[in-house]
Tab-separated table of C-alpha atoms in Angstrom:
chain	number	residue	atom	x	y	z
O	163	MET	CA	121.808	101.475	73.912
O	164	PRO	CA	118.698	102.194	75.288
O	165	MET	CA	116.769	105.709	73.846
O	166	THR	CA	116.839	108.214	76.461
O	167	ARG	CA	114.058	110.471	77.172
O	168	SER	CA	115.201	113.135	74.928
O	169	MET	CA	115.315	110.820	71.952
O	170	MET	CA	111.862	109.169	73.143
O	171	ARG	CA	110.044	112.862	73.244
O	172	GLY	CA	109.089	112.989	70.099
O	173	LEU	CA	108.139	109.394	69.692
O	174	VAL	CA	104.902	109.361	71.999
O	175	VAL	CA	103.462	106.367	71.605
O	176	GLY	CA	99.623	105.685	71.486
O	177	ALA	CA	97.048	108.182	71.878
O	178	ALA	CA	98.341	106.993	97.675
O	179	CYS	CA	97.295	105.752	100.763
O	180	ILE	CA	96.449	102.394	99.406
O	181	ALA	CA	94.478	99.055	99.659
O	182	LEU	CA	93.812	95.904	102.104
O	183	ALA	CA	91.690	93.649	99.292
O	184	VAL	CA	87.937	92.305	100.928
O	185	VAL	CA	85.725	90.072	99.019
O	186	PRO	CA	83.525	92.687	97.553
O	187	TRP	CA	79.657	92.627	98.083
O	188	LEU	CA	78.290	94.088	94.988
O	189	GLY	CA	74.513	93.847	95.765
O	190	ALA	CA	72.177	93.948	93.114
O	191	ALA	CA	73.644	95.992	89.878
O	192	HIS	CA	72.685	99.328	89.420
O	193	PRO	CA	70.415	99.868	86.379
O	194	SER	CA	72.574	101.775	84.393
O	195	ALA	CA	75.761	99.652	84.745
O	196	ALA	CA	74.161	96.956	82.654
O	197	GLY	CA	76.029	98.362	79.539
O	198	ALA	CA	79.080	99.297	80.797
O	199	GLY	CA	81.958	98.723	78.319
O	200	THR	CA	79.296	97.643	75.537
O	201	GLY	CA	78.367	101.215	74.207
O	202	ALA	CA	74.644	102.678	74.811
O	203	ASP	CA	72.746	105.515	73.242
O	204	GLU	CA	74.553	108.767	73.059
O	205	LYS	CA	72.234	110.322	75.202
O	206	ASP	CA	72.983	108.020	78.165
O	207	VAL	CA	76.793	108.247	77.670
O	208	GLY	CA	78.711	109.757	80.841
O	209	PHE	CA	81.268	112.657	80.006
O	210	GLY	CA	81.838	115.477	77.698
O	211	ASP	CA	84.466	115.778	75.625
O	212	PRO	CA	87.971	116.017	77.127
O	213	ARG	CA	89.406	119.786	77.064
O	214	HIS	CA	91.063	120.149	73.586
O	215	GLY	CA	93.650	122.439	72.595
O	216	ASP	CA	97.460	122.602	71.975
O	217	VAL	CA	99.647	121.833	74.296
O	218	PRO	CA	100.764	124.731	76.420
O	219	GLU	CA	103.326	126.997	74.749
O	220	GLY	CA	106.860	126.434	75.319
O	221	ALA	CA	105.429	122.783	77.548
O	222	ALA	CA	108.530	121.041	76.520
O	223	ALA	CA	111.227	123.407	76.966
O	224	MET	CA	109.999	123.302	80.919
O	225	ILE	CA	111.830	120.417	81.189
O	226	THR	CA	115.302	121.643	81.169
O	227	PRO	CA	118.434	119.775	81.259
O	228	GLU	CA	118.771	119.360	84.542
O	229	THR	CA	115.431	118.018	84.958
O	230	ASP	CA	116.136	115.582	82.006
O	231	ARG	CA	118.852	114.259	84.801
O	232	VAL	CA	116.552	113.976	87.316
O	233	ILE	CA	113.903	112.040	85.574
O	234	GLU	CA	116.606	109.718	84.056
O	235	SER	CA	117.893	108.516	87.319
O	236	GLY	CA	114.365	108.114	88.908
O	237	LEU	CA	113.385	106.081	86.311
O	238	ALA	CA	116.578	104.204	86.399
O	239	TRP	CA	116.030	103.694	90.171
O	240	LEU	CA	112.299	102.652	89.586
O	241	ALA	CA	113.098	100.161	87.117
O	242	ARG	CA	115.826	98.315	89.478
O	243	SER	CA	113.235	98.483	92.085
O	244	GLN	CA	110.372	96.187	90.427
O	245	ASN	CA	109.679	93.032	92.189
O	246	ALA	CA	110.331	89.667	90.754
O	247	ASP	CA	106.553	89.335	90.531
O	248	GLY	CA	106.276	92.524	88.013
O	249	SER	CA	104.827	94.660	90.983
O	250	PHE	CA	106.238	97.738	93.067
O	251	GLY	CA	106.524	99.024	96.447
O	252	THR	CA	108.082	97.702	99.678
O	253	GLY	CA	107.479	96.878	103.751
O	254	THR	CA	103.839	96.703	104.190
O	255	TYR	CA	103.343	97.991	100.681
O	256	ARG	CA	105.214	95.449	98.763
O	257	GLY	CA	103.216	94.445	95.725
O	258	ASN	CA	100.251	96.894	96.290
O	259	ILE	CA	98.273	97.517	93.258
O	260	ALA	CA	98.298	101.057	93.490
O	261	VAL	CA	102.036	101.589	94.014
O	262	THR	CA	102.675	98.919	90.759
O	263	SER	CA	100.056	100.858	88.695
O	264	LEU	CA	101.426	104.142	89.640
O	265	ALA	CA	104.688	103.179	88.500
O	266	GLY	CA	103.414	101.812	85.227
O	267	LEU	CA	101.806	104.813	84.456
O	268	ALA	CA	105.558	106.983	85.189
O	269	PHE	CA	107.165	104.820	82.659
O	270	MET	CA	104.115	105.465	80.150
O	271	ALA	CA	104.855	109.127	80.951
O	272	THR	CA	108.120	109.056	79.426
O	273	GLY	CA	105.896	107.794	75.743
O	274	SER	CA	106.957	104.113	76.711
O	275	SER	CA	103.750	101.631	76.230
O	276	PRO	CA	103.144	97.962	76.897
O	277	GLY	CA	105.796	96.358	75.315
O	278	ARG	CA	107.237	98.965	73.405
O	279	GLY	CA	110.355	101.760	74.106
O	280	PRO	CA	112.823	101.527	76.696
O	281	TYR	CA	110.451	100.767	79.470
O	282	GLY	CA	107.926	98.681	78.029
O	283	PRO	CA	109.318	95.719	79.607
O	284	GLN	CA	108.676	97.095	82.922
O	285	ILE	CA	105.018	98.104	81.939
O	286	ASP	CA	104.227	94.626	80.607
O	287	ARG	CA	105.179	92.776	83.924
O	288	ALA	CA	103.337	95.725	86.456
O	289	LEU	CA	99.949	95.261	83.723
O	290	GLU	CA	100.411	91.155	84.178
O	291	TYR	CA	100.559	91.910	87.526
O	292	VAL	CA	97.994	94.221	87.674
O	293	MET	CA	95.466	91.766	85.463
O	294	ASP	CA	96.524	88.931	87.421
O	295	ASN	CA	95.517	90.205	90.749
O	296	THR	CA	91.919	91.220	88.692
O	297	SER	CA	89.241	88.921	90.706
O	298	PRO	CA	86.127	87.478	88.364
O	299	SER	CA	83.936	90.170	89.577
O	300	GLY	CA	86.775	92.979	88.196
O	301	PHE	CA	87.741	94.042	91.734
O	302	ILE	CA	91.261	94.872	92.002
O	303	ALA	CA	93.535	94.532	95.127
O	304	VAL	CA	95.920	92.228	96.383
O	305	ALA	CA	94.796	91.404	100.452
O	306	ALA	CA	98.262	90.908	101.658
O	307	ALA	CA	99.931	94.212	100.216
O	308	SER	CA	97.893	97.250	101.899
O	309	THR	CA	96.816	98.796	104.975
O	310	HIS	CA	94.061	101.115	103.776
O	311	GLY	CA	91.007	101.185	102.024
O	312	PRO	CA	91.021	98.475	99.097
O	313	MET	CA	89.171	100.891	96.682
O	314	TYR	CA	91.919	103.159	96.436
O	315	SER	CA	93.808	100.241	94.853
O	316	HIS	CA	90.844	99.699	92.634
O	317	GLY	CA	90.944	103.085	91.321
O	318	PHE	CA	94.293	103.234	90.184
O	319	GLY	CA	94.288	99.715	88.857
O	320	THR	CA	91.719	100.554	86.385
O	321	LEU	CA	93.214	103.553	85.708
O	322	PHE	CA	96.321	101.732	84.534
O	323	LEU	CA	94.714	99.617	82.487
O	324	ALA	CA	92.600	102.126	80.736
O	325	GLU	CA	95.725	103.786	79.825
O	326	ALA	CA	97.212	100.183	78.961
O	327	TYR	CA	94.424	99.494	76.649
O	328	GLY	CA	94.158	102.806	75.174
O	329	MET	CA	97.705	102.238	73.946
O	330	THR	CA	97.347	98.464	72.835
O	331	HIS	CA	93.751	97.620	72.220
O	332	ARG	CA	94.466	94.264	73.619
O	333	THR	CA	91.349	92.334	73.783
O	334	GLU	CA	92.675	90.603	77.482
O	335	ILE	CA	93.124	94.180	78.597
O	336	ARG	CA	89.556	95.215	78.000
O	337	GLU	CA	87.628	92.447	79.419
O	338	LYS	CA	89.581	93.038	82.669
O	339	LEU	CA	89.013	96.526	82.285
O	340	GLN	CA	84.930	96.074	81.440
O	341	LYS	CA	84.595	94.293	84.690
O	342	ALA	CA	86.796	96.853	86.877
O	343	VAL	CA	84.561	100.130	85.231
O	344	ARG	CA	81.368	97.922	86.386
O	345	LEU	CA	82.533	97.212	89.380
O	346	ILE	CA	82.782	101.404	89.956
O	347	ILE	CA	79.397	102.176	88.763
O	348	ASP	CA	78.094	99.215	90.800
O	349	THR	CA	79.535	100.551	94.022
O	350	GLN	CA	78.745	104.505	93.701
O	351	ASN	CA	76.671	105.131	96.766
O	352	SER	CA	73.525	107.718	97.055
O	353	GLU	CA	75.552	110.629	97.424
O	354	GLY	CA	77.472	110.253	94.336
O	355	GLY	CA	80.729	109.244	95.530
O	356	TRP	CA	82.916	106.456	96.669
O	357	ARG	CA	84.547	105.176	100.133
O	358	TYR	CA	87.527	102.488	100.882
O	359	GLN	CA	85.177	99.561	100.485
O	360	PRO	CA	83.281	98.194	97.191
O	361	VAL	CA	80.059	98.935	99.123
O	362	ARG	CA	77.458	101.611	98.642
O	363	ARG	CA	77.357	102.733	102.203
O	364	ASP	CA	79.163	106.131	102.471
O	365	ALA	CA	81.678	108.012	100.416
O	366	ASP	CA	84.762	110.344	100.889
O	367	LEU	CA	86.031	112.775	98.284
O	368	SER	CA	89.724	111.148	98.364
O	369	VAL	CA	88.397	107.838	97.042
O	370	THR	CA	86.020	109.323	94.576
O	371	ILE	CA	88.586	111.106	92.409
O	372	CYS	CA	90.446	107.922	92.217
O	373	GLN	CA	87.307	106.364	90.504
O	374	ILE	CA	86.277	109.074	88.338
O	375	ASN	CA	89.723	109.480	87.215
O	376	ALA	CA	89.664	105.541	86.398
O	377	LEU	CA	85.898	106.220	84.232
O	378	ARG	CA	87.310	108.771	82.745
O	379	ALA	CA	90.063	107.161	81.169
O	380	ALA	CA	87.856	104.270	80.114
O	381	ARG	CA	85.431	106.219	78.722
O	382	ASN	CA	88.346	108.023	76.467
O	383	ALA	CA	89.438	104.476	75.742
O	384	GLY	CA	86.143	103.452	74.086
O	385	LEU	CA	84.552	102.117	77.182
O	386	TYR	CA	80.742	103.134	78.062
O	387	VAL	CA	80.250	104.893	81.247
O	388	PRO	CA	76.529	105.577	82.230
O	389	LYS	CA	75.675	109.605	82.203
O	390	GLU	CA	73.842	109.204	85.592
O	391	THR	CA	76.925	107.922	87.111
O	392	VAL	CA	79.042	110.890	85.996
O	393	GLU	CA	76.221	113.442	87.050
O	394	ASN	CA	75.928	112.038	90.280
O	395	CYS	CA	79.861	112.348	90.688
O	396	ILE	CA	79.504	115.999	89.519
O	397	HIS	CA	76.829	116.500	92.204
O	398	TYR	CA	78.895	114.904	94.958
O	399	VAL	CA	81.693	116.870	94.505
O	400	LYS	CA	80.222	119.860	94.280
O	401	GLN	CA	78.417	119.682	97.460
O	402	SER	CA	82.034	118.739	99.013
O	403	GLN	CA	83.031	122.055	98.280
O	404	ASN	CA	83.685	124.493	101.079
O	405	PRO	CA	83.175	128.528	100.908
O	406	ASP	CA	86.833	129.460	101.186
O	407	GLY	CA	86.731	127.042	97.441
O	408	GLY	CA	88.546	124.609	98.776
O	409	PHE	CA	87.230	120.726	99.294
O	410	ARG	CA	86.293	118.897	102.610
O	411	TYR	CA	86.766	115.174	103.049
O	412	MET	CA	83.350	114.140	103.574
O	413	LEU	CA	79.733	115.637	103.344
O	414	GLN	CA	79.373	115.631	107.025
O	415	GLY	CA	81.379	118.408	107.520
O	416	GLY	CA	85.360	119.176	107.571
O	417	ALA	CA	88.236	121.666	106.995
O	418	SER	CA	89.416	122.305	102.963
O	419	SER	CA	93.132	120.910	102.846
O	420	PHE	CA	95.366	121.468	100.128
O	421	PRO	CA	95.358	117.612	98.790
O	422	ARG	CA	91.872	117.125	98.829
O	423	SER	CA	91.388	120.382	96.821
O	424	ALA	CA	93.672	119.585	94.387
O	425	ALA	CA	91.606	116.137	93.752
O	426	GLY	CA	88.072	117.814	94.069
O	427	VAL	CA	89.259	119.945	90.837
O	428	VAL	CA	90.635	117.374	89.069
O	429	ALA	CA	87.512	115.413	90.055
O	430	LEU	CA	85.307	118.030	88.212
O	431	TYR	CA	87.624	118.374	85.181
O	432	SER	CA	87.745	114.546	84.782
O	433	ALA	CA	83.727	114.740	84.437
O	434	ALA	CA	84.258	117.390	81.766
O	435	VAL	CA	83.289	120.427	84.120
O	436	TYR	CA	85.347	122.970	83.133
O	437	ASP	CA	84.157	126.186	83.586
O	438	ALA	CA	81.879	125.995	86.685
O	439	LYS	CA	82.300	128.493	89.158
O	440	GLU	CA	83.336	125.650	91.725
O	441	VAL	CA	86.512	125.154	89.610
O	442	GLU	CA	87.418	128.446	89.234
O	443	ALA	CA	86.640	128.563	93.112
O	444	GLY	CA	88.895	125.779	93.623
O	445	ILE	CA	91.766	126.916	91.228
O	446	ALA	CA	91.584	130.063	93.613
O	447	TYR	CA	92.385	128.350	96.384
O	448	LEU	CA	95.359	126.131	95.374
O	449	LYS	CA	97.288	129.154	94.026
O	450	GLN	CA	96.968	130.402	97.756
O	451	TYR	CA	99.794	127.451	98.250
O	452	MET	CA	102.147	128.577	95.506
O	453	PRO	CA	104.402	130.164	98.297
O	454	GLU	CA	104.432	127.450	100.052
O	455	ILE	CA	105.522	125.211	97.342
O	456	LYS	CA	108.727	127.644	96.811
O	457	LEU	CA	109.837	127.273	100.012
O	458	GLY	CA	109.686	123.618	100.418
O	459	SER	CA	106.571	123.069	102.550
O	460	ARG	CA	106.057	119.640	103.633
O	461	TYR	CA	102.242	118.312	104.835
O	462	SER	CA	100.234	115.279	104.920
O	463	HIS	CA	100.009	113.277	101.676
O	464	TYR	CA	102.158	115.378	99.724
O	465	PHE	CA	102.947	113.760	96.751
O	466	TYR	CA	99.379	112.673	96.204
O	467	GLY	CA	98.556	116.761	96.963
O	468	HIS	CA	101.019	117.939	93.767
O	469	TYR	CA	99.919	114.743	91.726
O	470	TYR	CA	96.330	116.324	91.539
O	471	ALA	CA	97.425	119.584	91.807
O	472	ALA	CA	99.644	119.414	88.785
O	473	GLN	CA	97.026	117.493	86.941
O	474	ALA	CA	94.606	120.696	87.386
O	475	MET	CA	96.914	122.999	86.412
O	476	TRP	CA	98.218	121.477	83.295
O	477	ILE	CA	94.271	120.728	82.433
O	478	ARG	CA	93.917	124.270	83.414
O	479	GLY	CA	97.005	125.582	81.370
O	480	GLY	CA	97.345	129.396	80.504
O	481	GLU	CA	99.474	131.597	82.744
O	482	ASP	CA	98.768	128.987	86.153
O	483	TRP	CA	100.050	126.246	84.513
O	484	ASN	CA	103.309	128.214	83.429
O	485	THR	CA	103.779	129.725	86.959
O	486	TRP	CA	102.821	126.333	89.051
O	487	TYR	CA	105.065	123.496	86.881
O	488	PRO	CA	108.453	125.086	87.253
O	489	ALA	CA	107.879	125.956	91.122
O	490	ILE	CA	106.847	122.422	91.429
O	491	ARG	CA	109.639	120.943	89.043
O	492	ASP	CA	112.150	122.622	90.850
O	493	GLU	CA	110.887	121.537	94.635
O	494	LEU	CA	111.067	118.156	93.401
O	495	ILE	CA	114.594	118.336	91.914
O	496	ARG	CA	115.613	119.359	95.794
O	497	ARG	CA	113.767	116.695	96.998
O	498	GLN	CA	115.458	113.849	94.985
O	499	SER	CA	118.043	111.930	96.405
O	500	PRO	CA	121.011	113.016	94.699
O	501	THR	CA	122.743	109.781	94.933
O	502	ALA	CA	119.934	107.307	94.830
O	503	GLY	CA	117.652	108.975	92.630
O	504	PHE	CA	114.521	108.319	94.992
O	505	TRP	CA	111.933	110.447	96.272
O	506	SER	CA	111.133	109.196	99.881
O	507	ASP	CA	107.551	109.291	101.311
O	508	SER	CA	106.370	107.383	104.341
O	509	ILE	CA	104.600	105.174	102.440
O	510	CYS	CA	106.984	103.576	100.022
O	511	ASN	CA	110.045	105.140	98.282
O	512	GLU	CA	108.623	103.533	95.001
O	513	TYR	CA	105.349	105.500	95.504
O	514	GLY	CA	107.244	108.862	96.158
O	515	THR	CA	109.079	108.271	92.751
O	516	ALA	CA	106.611	107.125	90.483
O	517	MET	CA	104.233	110.521	91.958
O	518	ALA	CA	107.065	113.018	91.103
O	519	LEU	CA	108.079	111.313	87.831
O	520	ILE	CA	104.132	111.636	86.879
O	521	ILE	CA	104.510	115.272	87.635
O	522	LEU	CA	108.014	115.856	85.859
O	523	GLN	CA	107.226	114.404	82.711
O	524	MET	CA	103.525	115.957	82.422
O	525	PRO	CA	104.730	118.644	79.796
O	526	ASN	CA	105.081	115.332	77.614
O	527	ASN	CA	101.871	114.793	76.736
O	528	SER	CA	102.304	110.924	76.507
O	529	LEU	CA	99.619	109.553	78.820
O	530	PRO	CA	96.146	109.557	77.442
O	531	ILE	CA	94.578	110.985	80.431
O	532	PHE	CA	96.472	114.100	80.199
O	533	GLN	CA	96.626	114.257	76.530
O	534	ARG	CA	95.557	117.748	74.838
């Protein structure tokens, strides 16, 4: 009989909008990219230390028995939904790298890891699919499985590889991961961000958070990321903030919104910017949405926004986390299909379900990218 999540909780293992593949044009390698994944002088290494500290007090108790049942049914539905080739997703998103990677992360959030735990087999098959679709250049995307910019898939795919490598230290994962990291470094544009395609022409905040989060995970797993890359990204994200504390889509202008503002705060946290005025203003902006969460409001990119908002509040900790998590937990419980166990989303139900499960399981502190 497989272990339940409750049994697994003490056995943690190891330390959105999505993609149309194109042939990547990388141009000449960025000068600081040559050492990617190989180590370098400490002064040249990007990222400060991740925020350390105890898991927020009472975090485990926030996963109530009802939440546990909801998570169990969601995981069971997601496991049944895995495609024969190891991928996840349906319709135009069938086999999508980002959806597949998020599903793998949702299983990892239980405490399972590649080859270990109740969902080890599902993680292994998803990991094999992502690795099989990593090109010699390091680009991770599937041409027939996307409708949007391929760098979304690349970012989430790189994050998944980094988490898997951090848990296993398998050489074949590291080889793919190094190339994927180098591609991110090489394609950062002059503003400090990234855009839909693996070229340096322009940038937007939504794609940028996918890349910096992936680089943070890779650095946590022991790979080299140049300091220049991180500093340029920090500059880009700070320049994307509006006077109201929220973040706009591109530097050229635009209104703030909840999803991209949550992404902006997490981008700064991922780059080890914890106490800057931009972070404080961003958190204050996000907290304005608490009444809407409790009222069950709906808006564009719902799961994407809450995926990053939950990360922001988890890293923030304290009363902000203690208030935020129960609100989004209860709302996600209400949104789950009571009979099937999935969460519906216009992208695909596998995407919504994976996102919801990652959010709900955050108190487990199992994913290395979230660990405190």
